[in-house]
Coordinates of C-alpha atoms and ligand atoms in Angstrom, one line a residue:
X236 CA -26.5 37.4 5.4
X237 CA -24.7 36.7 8.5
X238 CA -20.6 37.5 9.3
X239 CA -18.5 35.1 11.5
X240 CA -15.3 37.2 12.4
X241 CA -12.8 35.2 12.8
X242 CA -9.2 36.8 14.7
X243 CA -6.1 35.0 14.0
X244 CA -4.2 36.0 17.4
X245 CA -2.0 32.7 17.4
X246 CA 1.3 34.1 16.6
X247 CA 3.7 34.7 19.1
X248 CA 5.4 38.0 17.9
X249 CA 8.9 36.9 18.0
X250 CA 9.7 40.4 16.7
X251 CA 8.3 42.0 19.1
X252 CA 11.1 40.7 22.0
X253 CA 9.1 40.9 25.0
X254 CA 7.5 37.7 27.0
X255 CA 3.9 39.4 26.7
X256 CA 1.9 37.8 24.0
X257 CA 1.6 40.0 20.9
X258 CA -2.3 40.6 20.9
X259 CA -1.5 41.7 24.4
X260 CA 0.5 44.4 23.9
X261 CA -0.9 47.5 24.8
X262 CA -1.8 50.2 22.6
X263 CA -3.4 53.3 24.1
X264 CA -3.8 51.8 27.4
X265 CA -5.5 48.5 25.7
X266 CA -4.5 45.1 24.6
X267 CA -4.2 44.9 20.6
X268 CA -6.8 42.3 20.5
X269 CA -9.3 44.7 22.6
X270 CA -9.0 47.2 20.0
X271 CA -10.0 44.1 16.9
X272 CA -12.2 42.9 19.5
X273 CA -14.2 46.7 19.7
X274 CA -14.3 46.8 15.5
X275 CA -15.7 43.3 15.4
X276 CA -18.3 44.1 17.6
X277 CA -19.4 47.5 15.9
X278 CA -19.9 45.8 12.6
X279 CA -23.9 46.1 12.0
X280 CA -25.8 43.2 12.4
X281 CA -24.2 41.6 15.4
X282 CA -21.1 39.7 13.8
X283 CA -20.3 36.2 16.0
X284 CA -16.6 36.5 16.9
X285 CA -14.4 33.6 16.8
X286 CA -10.8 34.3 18.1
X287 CA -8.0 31.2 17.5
X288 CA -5.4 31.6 19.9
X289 CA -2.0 29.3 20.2
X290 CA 0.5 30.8 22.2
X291 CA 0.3 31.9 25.7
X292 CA -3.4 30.7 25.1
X293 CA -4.3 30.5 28.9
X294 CA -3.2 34.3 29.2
X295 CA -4.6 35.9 26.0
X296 CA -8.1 33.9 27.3
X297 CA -7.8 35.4 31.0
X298 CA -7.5 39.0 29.4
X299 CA -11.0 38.6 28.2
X300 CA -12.3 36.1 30.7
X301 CA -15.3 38.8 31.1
X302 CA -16.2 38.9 27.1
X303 CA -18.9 36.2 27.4
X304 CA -19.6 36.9 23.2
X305 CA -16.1 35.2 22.5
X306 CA -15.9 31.7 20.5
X307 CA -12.2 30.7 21.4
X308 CA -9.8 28.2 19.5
X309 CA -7.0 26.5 19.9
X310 CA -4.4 26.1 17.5
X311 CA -2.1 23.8 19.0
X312 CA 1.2 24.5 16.7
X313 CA 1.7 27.8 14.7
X314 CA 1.7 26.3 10.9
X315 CA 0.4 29.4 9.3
X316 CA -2.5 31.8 9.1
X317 CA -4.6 29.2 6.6
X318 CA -4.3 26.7 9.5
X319 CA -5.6 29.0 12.0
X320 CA -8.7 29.7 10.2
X321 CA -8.6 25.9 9.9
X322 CA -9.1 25.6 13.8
X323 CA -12.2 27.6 13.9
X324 CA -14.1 25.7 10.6
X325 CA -16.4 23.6 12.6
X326 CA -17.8 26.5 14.4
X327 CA -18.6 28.8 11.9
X328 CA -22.0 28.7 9.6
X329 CA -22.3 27.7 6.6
X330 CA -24.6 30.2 5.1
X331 CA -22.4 32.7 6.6
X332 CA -19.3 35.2 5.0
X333 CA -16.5 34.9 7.1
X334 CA -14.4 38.1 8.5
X335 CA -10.8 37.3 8.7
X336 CA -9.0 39.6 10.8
X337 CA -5.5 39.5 12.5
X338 CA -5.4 40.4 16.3
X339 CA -2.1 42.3 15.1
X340 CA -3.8 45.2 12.9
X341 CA -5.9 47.3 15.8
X342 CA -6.1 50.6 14.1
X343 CA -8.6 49.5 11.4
X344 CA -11.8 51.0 11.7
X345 CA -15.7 49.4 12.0
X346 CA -16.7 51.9 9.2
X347 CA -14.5 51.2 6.7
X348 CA -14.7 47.2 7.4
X349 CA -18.6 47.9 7.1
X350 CA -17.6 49.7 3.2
X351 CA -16.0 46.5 2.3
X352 CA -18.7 44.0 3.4
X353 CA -20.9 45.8 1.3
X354 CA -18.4 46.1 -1.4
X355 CA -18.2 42.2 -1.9
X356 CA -20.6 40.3 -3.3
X357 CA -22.1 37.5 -1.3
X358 CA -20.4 34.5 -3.0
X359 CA -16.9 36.8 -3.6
X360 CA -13.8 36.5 -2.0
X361 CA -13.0 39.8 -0.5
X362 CA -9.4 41.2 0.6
X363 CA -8.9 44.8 1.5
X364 CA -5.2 46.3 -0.1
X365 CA -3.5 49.3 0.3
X366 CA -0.9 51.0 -1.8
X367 CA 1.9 51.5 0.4
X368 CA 4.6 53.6 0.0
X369 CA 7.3 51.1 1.7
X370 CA 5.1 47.5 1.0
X371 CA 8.4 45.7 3.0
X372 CA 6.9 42.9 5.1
X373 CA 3.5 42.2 3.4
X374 CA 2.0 40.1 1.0
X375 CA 2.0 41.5 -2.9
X376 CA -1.2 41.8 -4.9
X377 CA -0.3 40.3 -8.5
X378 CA -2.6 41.6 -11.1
X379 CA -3.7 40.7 -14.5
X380 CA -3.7 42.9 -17.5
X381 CA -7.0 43.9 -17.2
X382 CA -6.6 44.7 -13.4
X383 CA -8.1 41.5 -12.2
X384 CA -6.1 39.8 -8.8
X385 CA -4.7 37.4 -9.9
X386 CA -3.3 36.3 -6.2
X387 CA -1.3 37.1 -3.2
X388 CA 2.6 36.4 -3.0
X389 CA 4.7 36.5 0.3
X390 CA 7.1 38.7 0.1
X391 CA 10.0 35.8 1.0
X392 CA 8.2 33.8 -2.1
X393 CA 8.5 37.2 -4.1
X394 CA 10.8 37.6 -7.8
X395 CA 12.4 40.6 -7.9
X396 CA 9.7 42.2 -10.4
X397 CA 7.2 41.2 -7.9
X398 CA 8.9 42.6 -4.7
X399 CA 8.5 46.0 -6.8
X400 CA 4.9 46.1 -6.4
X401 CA 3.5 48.4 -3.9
X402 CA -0.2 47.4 -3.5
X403 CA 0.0 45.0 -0.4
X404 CA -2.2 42.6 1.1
X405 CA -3.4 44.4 4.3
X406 CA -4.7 40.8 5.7
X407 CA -8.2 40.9 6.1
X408 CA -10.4 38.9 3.8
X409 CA -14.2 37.8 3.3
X410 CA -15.0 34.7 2.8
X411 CA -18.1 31.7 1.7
X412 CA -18.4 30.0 4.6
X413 CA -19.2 27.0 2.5
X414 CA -16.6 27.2 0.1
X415 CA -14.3 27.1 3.1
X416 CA -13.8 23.3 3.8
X417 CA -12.6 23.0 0.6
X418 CA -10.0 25.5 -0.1
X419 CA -8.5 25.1 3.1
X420 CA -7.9 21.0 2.1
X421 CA -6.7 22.3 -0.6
X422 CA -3.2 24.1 1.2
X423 CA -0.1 23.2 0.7
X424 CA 2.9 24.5 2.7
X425 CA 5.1 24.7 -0.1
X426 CA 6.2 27.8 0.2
X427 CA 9.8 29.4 1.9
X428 CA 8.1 29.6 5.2
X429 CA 7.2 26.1 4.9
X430 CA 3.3 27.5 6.4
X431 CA -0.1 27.3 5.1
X432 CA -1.1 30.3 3.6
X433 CA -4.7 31.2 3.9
X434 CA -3.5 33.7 0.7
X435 CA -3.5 31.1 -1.3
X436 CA -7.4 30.8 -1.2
X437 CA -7.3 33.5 -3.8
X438 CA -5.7 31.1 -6.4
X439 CA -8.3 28.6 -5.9
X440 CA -11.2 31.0 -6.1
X441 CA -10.0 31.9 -9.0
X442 CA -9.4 28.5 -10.4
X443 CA -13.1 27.5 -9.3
X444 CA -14.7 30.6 -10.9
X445 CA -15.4 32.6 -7.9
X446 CA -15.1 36.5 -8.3
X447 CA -12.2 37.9 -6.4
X448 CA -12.4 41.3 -5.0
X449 CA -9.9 43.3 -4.1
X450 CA -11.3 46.9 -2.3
X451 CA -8.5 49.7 -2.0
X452 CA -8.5 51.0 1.7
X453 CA -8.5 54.6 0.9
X454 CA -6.3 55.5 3.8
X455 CA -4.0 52.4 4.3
X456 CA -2.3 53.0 7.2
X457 CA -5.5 51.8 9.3
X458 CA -4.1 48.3 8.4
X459 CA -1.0 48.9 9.9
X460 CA 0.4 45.7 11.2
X461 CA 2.4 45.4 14.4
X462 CA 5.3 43.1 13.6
X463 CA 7.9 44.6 15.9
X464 CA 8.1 47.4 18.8
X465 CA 8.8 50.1 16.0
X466 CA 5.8 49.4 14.3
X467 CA 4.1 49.2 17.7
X468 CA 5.0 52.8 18.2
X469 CA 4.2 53.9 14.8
X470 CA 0.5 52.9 15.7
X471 CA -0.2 54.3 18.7
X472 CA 1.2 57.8 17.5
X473 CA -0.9 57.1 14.9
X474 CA -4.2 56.1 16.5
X475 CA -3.9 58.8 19.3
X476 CA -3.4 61.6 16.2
X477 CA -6.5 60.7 15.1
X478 CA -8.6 60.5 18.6
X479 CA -7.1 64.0 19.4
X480 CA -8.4 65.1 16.1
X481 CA -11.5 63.9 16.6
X482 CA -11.5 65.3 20.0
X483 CA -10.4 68.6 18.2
X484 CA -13.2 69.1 15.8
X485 CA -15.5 68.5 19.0
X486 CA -14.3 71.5 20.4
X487 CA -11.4 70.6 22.4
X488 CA -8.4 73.0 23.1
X489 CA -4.8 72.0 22.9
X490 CA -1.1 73.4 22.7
X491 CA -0.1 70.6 20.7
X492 CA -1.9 68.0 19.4
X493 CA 1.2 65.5 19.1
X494 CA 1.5 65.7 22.8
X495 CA -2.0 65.0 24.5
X496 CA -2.1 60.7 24.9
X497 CA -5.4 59.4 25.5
X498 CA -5.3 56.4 27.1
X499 CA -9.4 56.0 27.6
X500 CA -12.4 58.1 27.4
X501 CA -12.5 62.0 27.6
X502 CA -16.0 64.1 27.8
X503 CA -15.4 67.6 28.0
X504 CA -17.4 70.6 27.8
X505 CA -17.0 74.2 25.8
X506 CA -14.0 76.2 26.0
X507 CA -11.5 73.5 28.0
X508 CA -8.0 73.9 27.5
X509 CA -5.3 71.4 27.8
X510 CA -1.7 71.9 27.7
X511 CA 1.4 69.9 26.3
X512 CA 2.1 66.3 27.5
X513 CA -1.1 65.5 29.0
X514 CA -2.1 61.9 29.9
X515 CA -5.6 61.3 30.2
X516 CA -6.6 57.5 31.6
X517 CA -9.6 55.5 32.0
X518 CA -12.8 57.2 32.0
X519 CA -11.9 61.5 32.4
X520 CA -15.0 64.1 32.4
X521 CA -14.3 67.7 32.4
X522 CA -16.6 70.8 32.6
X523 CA -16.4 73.9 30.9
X524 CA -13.5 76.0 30.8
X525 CA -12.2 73.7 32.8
X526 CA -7.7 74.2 32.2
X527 CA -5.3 71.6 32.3
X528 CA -1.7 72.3 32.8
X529 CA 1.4 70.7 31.6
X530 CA 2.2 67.2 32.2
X531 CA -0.7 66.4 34.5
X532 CA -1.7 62.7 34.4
X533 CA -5.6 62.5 35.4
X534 CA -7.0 59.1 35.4
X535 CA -10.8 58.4 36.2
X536 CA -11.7 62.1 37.5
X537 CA -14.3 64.0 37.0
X538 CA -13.3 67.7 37.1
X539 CA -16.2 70.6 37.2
X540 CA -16.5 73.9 35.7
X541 CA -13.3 76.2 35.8
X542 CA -11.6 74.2 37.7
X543 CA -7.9 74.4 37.2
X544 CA -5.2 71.8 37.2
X545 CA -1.4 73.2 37.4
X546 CA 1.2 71.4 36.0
X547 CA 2.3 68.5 36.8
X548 CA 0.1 67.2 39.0
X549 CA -1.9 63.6 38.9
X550 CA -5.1 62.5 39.3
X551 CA -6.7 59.3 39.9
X552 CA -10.1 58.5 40.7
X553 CA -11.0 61.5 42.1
X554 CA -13.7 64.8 42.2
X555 CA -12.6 68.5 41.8
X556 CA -15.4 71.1 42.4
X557 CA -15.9 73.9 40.5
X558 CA -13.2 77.0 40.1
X559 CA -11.0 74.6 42.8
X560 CA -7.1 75.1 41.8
X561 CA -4.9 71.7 42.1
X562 CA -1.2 71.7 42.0
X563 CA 1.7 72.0 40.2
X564 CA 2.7 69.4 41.8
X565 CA -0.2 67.9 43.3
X566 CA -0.9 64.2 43.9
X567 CA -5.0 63.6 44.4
X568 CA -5.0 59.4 44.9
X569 CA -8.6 57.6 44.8
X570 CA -11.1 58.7 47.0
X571 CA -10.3 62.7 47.4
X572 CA -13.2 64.7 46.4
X573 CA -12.0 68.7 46.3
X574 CA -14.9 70.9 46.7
X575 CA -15.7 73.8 44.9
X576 CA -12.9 76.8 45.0
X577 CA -10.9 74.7 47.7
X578 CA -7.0 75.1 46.4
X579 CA -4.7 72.0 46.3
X580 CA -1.1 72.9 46.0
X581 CA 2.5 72.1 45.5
X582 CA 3.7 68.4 47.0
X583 CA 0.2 68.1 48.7
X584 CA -1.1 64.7 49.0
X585 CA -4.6 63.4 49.6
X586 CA -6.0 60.1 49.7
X587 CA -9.8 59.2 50.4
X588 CA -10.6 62.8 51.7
X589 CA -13.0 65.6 51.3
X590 CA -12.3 68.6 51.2
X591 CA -14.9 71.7 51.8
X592 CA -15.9 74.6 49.6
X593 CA -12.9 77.1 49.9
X594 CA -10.4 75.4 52.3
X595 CA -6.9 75.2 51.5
X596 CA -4.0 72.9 51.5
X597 CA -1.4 75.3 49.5
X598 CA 2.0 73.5 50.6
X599 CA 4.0 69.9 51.4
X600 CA 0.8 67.9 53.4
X601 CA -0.4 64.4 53.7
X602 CA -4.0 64.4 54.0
X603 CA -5.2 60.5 54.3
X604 CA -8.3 59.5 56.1
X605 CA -10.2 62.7 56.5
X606 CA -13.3 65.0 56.4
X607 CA -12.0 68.4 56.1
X608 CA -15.5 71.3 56.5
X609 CA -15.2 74.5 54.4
X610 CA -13.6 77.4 54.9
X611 CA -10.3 75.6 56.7
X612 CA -7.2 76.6 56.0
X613 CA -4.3 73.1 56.3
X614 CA -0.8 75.0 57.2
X615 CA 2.5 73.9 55.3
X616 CA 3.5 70.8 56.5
X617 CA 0.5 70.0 58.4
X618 CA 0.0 65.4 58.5
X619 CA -2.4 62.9 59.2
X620 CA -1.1 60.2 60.8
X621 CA -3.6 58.0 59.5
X622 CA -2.0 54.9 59.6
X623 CA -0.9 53.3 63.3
X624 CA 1.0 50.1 61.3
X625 CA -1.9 48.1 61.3
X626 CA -5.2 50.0 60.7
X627 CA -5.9 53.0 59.2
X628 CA -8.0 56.1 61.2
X629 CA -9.9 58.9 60.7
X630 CA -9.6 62.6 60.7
X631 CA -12.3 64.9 60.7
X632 CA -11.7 68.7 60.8
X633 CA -15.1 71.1 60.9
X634 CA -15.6 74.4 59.3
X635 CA -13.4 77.3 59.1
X636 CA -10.5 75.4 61.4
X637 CA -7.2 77.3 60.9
X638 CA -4.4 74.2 61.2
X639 CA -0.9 76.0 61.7
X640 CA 1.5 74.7 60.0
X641 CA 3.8 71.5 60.8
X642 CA 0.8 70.2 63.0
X643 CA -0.1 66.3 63.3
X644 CA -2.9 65.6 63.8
X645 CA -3.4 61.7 65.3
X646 CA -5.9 59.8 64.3
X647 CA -8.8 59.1 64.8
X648 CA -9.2 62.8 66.3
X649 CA -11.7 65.6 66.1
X650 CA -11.5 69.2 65.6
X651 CA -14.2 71.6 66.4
X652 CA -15.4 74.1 63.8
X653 CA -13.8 77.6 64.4
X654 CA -10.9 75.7 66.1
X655 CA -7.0 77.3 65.9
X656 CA -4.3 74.9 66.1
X657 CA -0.7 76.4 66.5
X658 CA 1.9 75.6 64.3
X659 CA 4.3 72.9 65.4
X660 CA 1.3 71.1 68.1
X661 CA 1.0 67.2 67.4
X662 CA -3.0 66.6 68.4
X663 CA -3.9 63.3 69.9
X664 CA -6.8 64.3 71.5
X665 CA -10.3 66.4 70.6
X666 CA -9.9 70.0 69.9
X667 CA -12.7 71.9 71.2
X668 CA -14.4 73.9 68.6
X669 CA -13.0 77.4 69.0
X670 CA -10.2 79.1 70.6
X671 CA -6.6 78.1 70.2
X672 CA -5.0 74.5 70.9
X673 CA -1.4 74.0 71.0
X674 CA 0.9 71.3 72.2
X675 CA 4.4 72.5 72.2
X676 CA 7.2 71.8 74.4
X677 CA 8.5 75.0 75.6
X678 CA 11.0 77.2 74.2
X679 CA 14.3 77.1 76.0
X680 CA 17.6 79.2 75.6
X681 CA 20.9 78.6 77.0
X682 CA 23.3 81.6 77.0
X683 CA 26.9 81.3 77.0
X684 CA 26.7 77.8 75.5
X685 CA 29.7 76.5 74.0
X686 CA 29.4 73.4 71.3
X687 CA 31.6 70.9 71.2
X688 CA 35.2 71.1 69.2
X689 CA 37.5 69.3 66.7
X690 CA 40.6 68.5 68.7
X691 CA 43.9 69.0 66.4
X692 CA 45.1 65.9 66.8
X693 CA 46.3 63.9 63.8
Ligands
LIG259 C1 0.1 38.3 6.8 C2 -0.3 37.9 5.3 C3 0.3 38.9 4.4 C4 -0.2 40.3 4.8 C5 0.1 40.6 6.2 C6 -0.7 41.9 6.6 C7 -0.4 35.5 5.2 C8 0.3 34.2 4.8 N1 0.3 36.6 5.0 O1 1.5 38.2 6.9 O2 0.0 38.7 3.1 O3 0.5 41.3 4.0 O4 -0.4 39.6 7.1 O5 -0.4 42.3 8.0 O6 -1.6 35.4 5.6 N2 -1.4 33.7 13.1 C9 -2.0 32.7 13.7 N3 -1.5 31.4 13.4 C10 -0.5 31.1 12.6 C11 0.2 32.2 12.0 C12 -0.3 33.5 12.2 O7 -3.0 32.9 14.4 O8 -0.2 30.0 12.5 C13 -1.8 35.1 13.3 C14 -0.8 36.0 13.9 O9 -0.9 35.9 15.3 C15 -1.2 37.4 13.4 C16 -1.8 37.1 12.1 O10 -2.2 35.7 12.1 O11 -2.1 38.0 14.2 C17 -0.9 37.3 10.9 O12 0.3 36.5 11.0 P1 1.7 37.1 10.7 O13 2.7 36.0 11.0 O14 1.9 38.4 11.5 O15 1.6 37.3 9.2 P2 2.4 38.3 8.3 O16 3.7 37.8 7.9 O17 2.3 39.7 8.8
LIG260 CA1 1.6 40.6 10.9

């Protein structure tokens, strides 16, 4: 049998105070509705996935102008969830079950979605609960005596007795397709929110003989709905607990497991270690015993084997060779590739270089633009000057070059392999490989001098 998902992502999120779209609110680096959009997609069989969108409906489309497998639509006024799934009825088949999801519930996972499909009987109706311990803010489940649902009640159309209950709707529900035209004609919007409940279909399965089942997710909180920022916080401490864990159990080393944020993929290899408040973005590959110091940010980097990042430091789209040392207080920006055992170090900057095997940039440089050999050792303080206000230029140092420190080097320039340059020179010409180039002024004293005075004087 085949699934149409549909994604109610319509709402606006008034609770949530911010002019970005709910389902765009980003959770672990990604938009809500990415993180629906990735459980959709990993359902077996290759689920079509309708998404009905209302407001900001131009921007939630443009964030996922490359997902090519989307059916959007448009619900032109807000008038409740039944409504929304009343926008996407022509497109969905009729031998189908429909998936209801809400973009506003990313931590649910394929696996337990896939437990409830096969759960429910082809002509049930489906809806996953959860017993919370504070059910505030959801729909109640009422029950029969025998246990049988008897239907879903908003907690604002809740008695007293009923507001007690503490199994919840958690919002997603399986549906006929075929049955669907029907029941949603059948809404009415006489309820306090003056909306039309699609959990009111239970009521009218019920009343046409349909079996209604509810299926207990064993571990609730994966429905957690984000209503406000609180709750938005509340997930993402949530989801990243459970990707460190899982990162855990493959092997991964950390001081503290509350404090490593994931923001993306990480691939690591054996005995890595990572230490607290770590952020790791985009796509991050490590290599073994590869060591990762406090509150270093790496974002797209590939980092080989024993390599060493101190604390502080951050990363972005770069390449650290093997046993190579970075930081504290390194920034590597896209483009620097540090070979193996080279050293990085403390309020060093590099920006499209490479760096050979061994050389060293321990202290306060700017290294933009350049080709640096092996073996070369960068002084404190030694600059680039890439940049002449309107086009950037190149650098390119050979092997074993000893740069003193405080030099600038002047691009586009040259220096030969073997080459010294003495501290303080700025270069704006070819260095000759060996030997020793400098370009100071030279040192001057004056005795007996005599600096100016403060005259008393009121
Ligand atoms: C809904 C359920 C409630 C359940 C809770 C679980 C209904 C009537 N209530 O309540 O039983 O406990 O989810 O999280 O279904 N949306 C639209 N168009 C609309 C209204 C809503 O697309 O006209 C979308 C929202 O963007 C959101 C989702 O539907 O993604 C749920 O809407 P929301 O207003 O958050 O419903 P809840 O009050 O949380
Ligand atoms: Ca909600």
């Amino acid at each position: 049998m085949t699934t149409d998902v549909v994604i109610l992502a319509a709402g606006k999120g008034t609770r949530m105070r911010s002019a970005l779209p709910k389902v765009l609110q980003p959770l672990a680096g990604k938009p809500l509705l990415a993180h629906v959009l990735g459980t959709a997609r990993a359902l077996p069989g290759g689920a079509r996935i309708h998404v009905v969108v209302g407001f900001a409906a131009d921007a939630v489309r443009s964030s996922f102008a490359q997902d090519d497998d989307l059916l959007w639509h448009q619900q032109a006024q807000q008038l409740g969830t039944g409504d929304a799934v009343r926008h996407a009825l022509p497109a969905l088949q009729d031998a189908s079950r429909v998936l209801v999801l809400c973009g506003d519930v990313p931590l649910l996972r394929a696996e337990t979605l896939s437990r409830f499909l096969e759960n429910t009987p082809a002509d049930a109706l489906g809806l996953c609960t959860g017993n919370l311990a504070e059910p505030e803010g959801y729909g109640r489940i009422v029950r029969g005596p025998d246990g049988e649902v008897l239907g879903i009640r908003e907690e604002r159309d809740c008695s007293a007795d009923e507001r007690t209950l503490r199994e919840v709707n958690l919002g997603i529900m399986l549906l006929p397709a075929h049955r669907l035209a029907d029941w949603l004609a059948r809404l009415q919007a006489s309820n306090a929110q003056g909306e039309y409940y699609l959990t009111d279909l239970v009521a009218f399965a019920r009343s046409d003989a349909v079996a209604v089942h509810g299926f207990r997710l064993p571990q609730p909180e994966e429905a957690l709905g984000v209503n406000d920022p609180v709750q938005l916080a509340m997930a993402e401490r949530l989801y990243q607990r459970w990707q460190v864990e899982s990162l855990q159990r493959a092997g991964l080393r950390c001081a503290d497991p509350a404090r490593l944020d994931l923001r993306g993929e990480l691939q690591f290899g054996a005995d890595c270690w990572i230490d607290p408040n770590v952020i790791i973005e985009g796509k991050v590959r490590l290599g073994d015993r590869v060591r990762i110091g406090a509150g270093a940010i790496l974002r797209d980097c590939e980092i080989a084997d024993d390599a060493e990042i101190l604390p502080y430091s951050l990363l972005e789209d770069a390449r650290i060779g093997s046993a190579a040392r970075i930081g504290p207080f390194a920034r590597i920006r896209p483009g620097s590739e540090i070979g193996a055992r080279a050293h990085v170090g403390n309020f060093v900057e590099t920006k499209k270089v490479v760096l050979g095997e061994g050389s060293k940039a321990n202290h306060l440089s700017y290294l933009g633009d350049a080709e640096i050999g092996s073996g070369v050792n960068i002084g404190a303080g030694v600059i680039t000057c890439n940049y002449d206000g309107v086009h950037k230029h190149r650098t390119q140092i050979g092997d074993d070059v000893f740069v003193g420190s405080d030099t600038q080097l002047v691009a586009p320039v040259v220096v030969g392999a073997g080459a010294t340059i003495g501290a303080g020179s700025t270069i704006t010409r070819a260095v000759p490989e060996g030997g020793l180039t400098l370009s100071r002024s030279p040192q001057k004293s004056v005795p007996h001098w005599q600096g100016p005075k403060k005259s008393c004087t009121p």
